[in-house]
Amino acid sequence: LIIRTSVFILIMFLARHQSKRLLTGARLSLNNYSRAFSQSDTEIPIVDMTPFMEDPTSEASKVEVKKVAEAFHKFGVVVIKDPRVDEQHNDEFVDMLEKYFEVSDGKRDARPEHHYQVGVTPSNTEVPRNHSETMAKLADSEKPLTAVEPEADPKWRFFWRIGSKPEKTKYPSLNADPVIPEEFPEWSETMDMWGTKMLSALHTLAGMTAVGFNLPPNSIQDLMNCGPHLLAPTGSDFNTYNKVNTVLAGYHYDLNFMTIHGKSRYPGLYVWLRDGRRVPVKVPTGHLIVQAGKQFEYLTGGHVLAGFHEVVINDATVQTIETRKNEGKSLWRVSSTLFGHIASDNTLEPLGHFSTEETKQKYPPMDAGQQVQAELDAIALGNSPQK
């Protein structure tokens, strides 16, 4: 009887201990899911846009709006959940772009006369700006893999205009007609489907941002109307580039207002936070990541800084390449990216309370189209017969 009782007590103790371990594991798993980045002291908030869409004045909405304002100021990046966007939509888009990059010659669909702002941009065309001064300020552990004198990116890109075009503009080359690859009859429908969903997410996020920064609710959205918004998937060929530490997209910031990405099938994207830390991006399935661009920095007088990022091949990328190769899947890394812009003929300048004597000197008024053209010149995409 004593032996039986002892065995029963031991079994009950082990069962209770295992239950605690399982519960703790579940909590850790949930906590890990709620974080978009893995740094122990860095929590990029995941913003649920639903409360704001249902009632911008609700208490739940105010909580999410505060997250947006704090995240953009502190980190320059935020992860969002938009109920209008499903992972299936992302998959449909990426499937088609994988097939396109596998067959494109990089010439027929290119439009260098429009600064490559529509159609395909082939590999080794775009050169990141030289950010050696910024890189020198980073700790050795946080420096990018990009060379101090950056080389042309091996990535490809395709630009597809999303949203309404302006009736009149001083910048026609930034608002050119689209290029439609003839081998893909579903091209326009698929591109417009994903691009419209991404732009709608940015439009809502712009409204949340304005409220969070105590600006008129529609102030940023109005500036975006008829902007040269570009669905801009990149393609990286892992049949050719597959070595660890290969830089696919050099260290850079984006020239536009906000950049939004769906989940990629290959890891390798890193972002730099305002404090200089280099962080790998892990986007939960069904979510989107949004990073601030240079136009955002301009409108806030530097309260929000344009976020630097880089895409490289790391150990996890190589593992994914091997797995997908064994499964007979595409070895092209496609990013489901959209660049949200301020309309070309609208003025870039610090808004509302962000406008001070100091910020107006640092960020003098200029057309958004003028700012874009200057940035394109700097990354070797601005040279064309129209320039």
Coordinates of C-alpha atoms in Angstrom, one line a residue, residues 163-365:
G163 CA -4.7 54.4 -57.6
S164 CA -6.0 57.4 -59.5
K165 CA -3.7 59.5 -61.7
P166 CA -3.7 63.3 -61.6
E167 CA -5.5 65.1 -64.4
K168 CA -2.5 67.5 -64.7
T169 CA 1.0 67.2 -63.4
K170 CA 4.4 68.8 -63.8
Y171 CA 6.0 65.3 -63.4
P172 CA 4.6 63.1 -66.2
S173 CA 7.4 60.6 -66.1
L174 CA 6.5 59.8 -62.5
N175 CA 2.9 59.1 -63.6
A176 CA 3.4 57.1 -66.8
D177 CA 1.1 54.4 -68.3
P178 CA 1.5 50.8 -67.0
V179 CA 3.4 48.0 -68.7
I180 CA 1.5 44.7 -69.0
P181 CA 3.5 41.5 -69.7
E182 CA 1.6 39.7 -72.5
E183 CA 2.2 36.2 -71.2
F184 CA 0.0 36.9 -68.1
P185 CA -3.6 37.5 -68.9
E186 CA -4.4 37.7 -65.2
W187 CA -1.7 40.4 -64.7
S188 CA -3.8 43.6 -64.3
E189 CA -6.4 41.9 -62.1
T190 CA -3.9 40.4 -59.8
M191 CA -1.7 43.4 -59.5
D192 CA -4.6 45.7 -58.9
M193 CA -6.1 43.4 -56.4
W194 CA -3.0 43.2 -54.2
G195 CA -2.0 46.8 -54.8
T196 CA -5.4 48.2 -53.9
K197 CA -5.5 46.3 -50.7
M198 CA -2.0 47.5 -49.7
L199 CA -2.8 51.1 -50.6
S200 CA -6.1 50.9 -48.7
A201 CA -4.1 49.8 -45.6
L202 CA -1.7 52.7 -46.0
H203 CA -4.6 55.1 -46.5
T204 CA -6.2 54.0 -43.2
L205 CA -2.8 54.0 -41.4
A206 CA -2.2 57.5 -42.7
G207 CA -5.4 58.6 -41.0
M208 CA -4.4 56.9 -37.7
T209 CA -1.0 58.5 -38.0
A210 CA -2.5 62.0 -38.4
V211 CA -4.7 61.5 -35.3
G212 CA -1.9 60.1 -33.3
F213 CA 0.3 63.1 -34.1
N214 CA -2.5 65.6 -33.3
L215 CA -2.8 66.7 -36.9
P216 CA -6.1 67.2 -38.8
P217 CA -7.5 63.7 -39.4
N218 CA -7.4 63.9 -43.2
S219 CA -4.3 66.0 -43.6
I220 CA -2.0 63.2 -44.7
Q221 CA -4.6 61.3 -46.7
D222 CA -5.4 64.4 -48.7
L223 CA -1.7 64.8 -49.6
M224 CA -1.6 61.2 -50.8
N225 CA -4.6 61.5 -53.2
C226 CA -3.5 60.9 -56.8
G227 CA 0.1 60.1 -55.6
P228 CA 2.4 58.0 -57.8
H229 CA 1.8 54.9 -55.6
L230 CA 3.8 52.0 -56.9
L231 CA 3.3 48.3 -56.3
A232 CA 7.0 47.3 -56.4
P233 CA 7.7 43.6 -56.0
T234 CA 11.4 42.8 -56.0
G235 CA 12.8 39.5 -57.3
S236 CA 16.1 37.9 -56.2
D237 CA 17.3 34.9 -58.1
F238 CA 18.6 32.2 -55.8
N239 CA 19.6 30.1 -58.7
T240 CA 22.4 32.6 -59.2
Y241 CA 22.9 34.3 -55.8
N242 CA 22.8 31.8 -53.0
K243 CA 25.9 32.4 -50.8
V244 CA 25.6 33.6 -47.1
N245 CA 26.3 37.3 -46.7
T246 CA 25.4 38.2 -50.3
V247 CA 23.7 41.6 -50.3
L248 CA 20.5 41.5 -52.4
A249 CA 19.3 45.1 -51.6
G250 CA 21.9 47.4 -50.2
Y251 CA 21.6 49.5 -47.1
H252 CA 19.1 52.3 -47.9
Y253 CA 16.1 54.2 -46.9
D254 CA 13.0 54.6 -49.1
L255 CA 12.4 57.9 -50.8
N256 CA 8.6 57.8 -50.6
F257 CA 6.1 58.3 -47.7
M258 CA 5.4 54.8 -46.4
T259 CA 6.5 51.4 -47.6
I260 CA 4.3 48.4 -46.9
H261 CA 5.3 44.7 -47.3
G262 CA 3.4 41.4 -47.1
K263 CA 5.2 38.3 -45.7
S264 CA 8.0 37.0 -47.8
R265 CA 8.7 33.3 -48.4
Y266 CA 12.4 33.8 -47.7
P267 CA 14.0 35.5 -44.7
G268 CA 16.7 38.1 -45.0
L269 CA 15.2 41.5 -44.4
Y270 CA 16.8 43.7 -41.7
V271 CA 15.8 47.1 -40.5
W272 CA 17.6 49.7 -38.3
L273 CA 15.8 51.3 -35.4
R274 CA 16.1 54.9 -34.5
D275 CA 18.7 54.0 -31.8
G276 CA 20.9 52.3 -34.5
R277 CA 20.1 48.7 -33.7
R278 CA 20.0 46.2 -36.6
V279 CA 17.0 43.9 -36.3
P280 CA 15.8 41.0 -38.4
V281 CA 12.2 41.2 -39.5
K282 CA 9.7 38.5 -38.7
V283 CA 6.3 39.3 -39.9
P284 CA 3.5 37.1 -38.5
T285 CA 1.4 35.3 -41.1
G286 CA -1.6 37.5 -42.3
H287 CA 0.1 40.7 -41.2
L288 CA 1.9 43.6 -42.9
I289 CA 4.9 45.6 -42.1
V290 CA 5.1 49.3 -42.7
Q291 CA 8.3 51.4 -42.7
A292 CA 8.6 55.2 -42.8
G293 CA 10.2 56.8 -45.9
K294 CA 11.9 60.1 -46.5
Q295 CA 8.6 62.0 -47.3
F296 CA 7.3 60.9 -43.8
E297 CA 10.5 62.4 -42.3
Y298 CA 9.9 65.6 -44.2
L299 CA 6.2 66.0 -43.1
T300 CA 7.1 65.5 -39.4
G301 CA 10.3 67.6 -39.5
G302 CA 12.4 64.7 -38.4
H303 CA 10.1 63.5 -35.5
V304 CA 9.8 60.3 -37.6
L305 CA 13.0 59.3 -39.4
A306 CA 13.2 57.4 -42.7
G307 CA 14.1 53.9 -41.8
F308 CA 17.1 52.2 -43.1
H309 CA 16.9 48.5 -44.2
E310 CA 18.9 45.9 -46.1
V311 CA 18.1 42.5 -47.7
V312 CA 20.8 39.8 -47.4
I313 CA 21.3 36.1 -47.6
N314 CA 21.7 34.7 -44.1
D315 CA 21.9 31.1 -42.8
A316 CA 18.1 30.9 -42.5
T317 CA 17.8 32.0 -46.2
V318 CA 20.1 29.2 -47.3
Q319 CA 18.1 26.7 -45.3
T320 CA 14.9 27.9 -46.9
I321 CA 16.5 27.7 -50.4
E322 CA 17.5 24.1 -49.8
T323 CA 14.1 23.2 -48.5
R324 CA 12.2 24.8 -51.4
K325 CA 14.7 23.3 -53.9
N326 CA 14.0 19.8 -52.6
E327 CA 10.2 20.5 -52.8
G328 CA 10.5 21.7 -56.4
K329 CA 9.4 25.2 -55.6
S330 CA 10.5 28.6 -57.1
L331 CA 13.9 29.8 -56.1
W332 CA 13.0 33.5 -56.6
R333 CA 12.6 35.6 -53.5
V334 CA 9.6 38.0 -54.2
S335 CA 8.8 40.8 -51.9
S336 CA 5.1 41.9 -52.0
T337 CA 6.0 45.6 -51.6
L338 CA 4.1 48.9 -52.3
F339 CA 5.5 52.4 -52.1
G340 CA 2.9 54.9 -50.9
H341 CA 3.7 58.5 -52.1
I342 CA 2.7 62.0 -51.5
A343 CA 1.2 63.3 -54.8
S344 CA 3.9 64.7 -57.1
D345 CA 2.5 68.3 -57.3
N346 CA 1.8 68.6 -53.6
T347 CA 4.3 70.4 -51.3
L348 CA 6.5 68.6 -48.9
E349 CA 7.1 70.6 -45.7
P350 CA 6.7 70.0 -42.0
L351 CA 3.0 69.9 -41.0
G352 CA 1.2 71.7 -38.2
H353 CA 3.1 71.8 -34.9
F354 CA 6.0 70.1 -36.6
S355 CA 6.7 73.3 -38.5
T356 CA 9.2 75.4 -36.5
E357 CA 12.0 77.7 -37.6
E358 CA 14.5 74.9 -37.1
T359 CA 12.5 72.3 -39.1
K360 CA 11.6 74.7 -41.9
Q361 CA 15.3 75.3 -42.4
K362 CA 16.2 71.7 -42.4
Y363 CA 13.2 70.7 -44.5
P364 CA 12.5 73.6 -46.9
P365 CA 9.3 73.4 -49.0

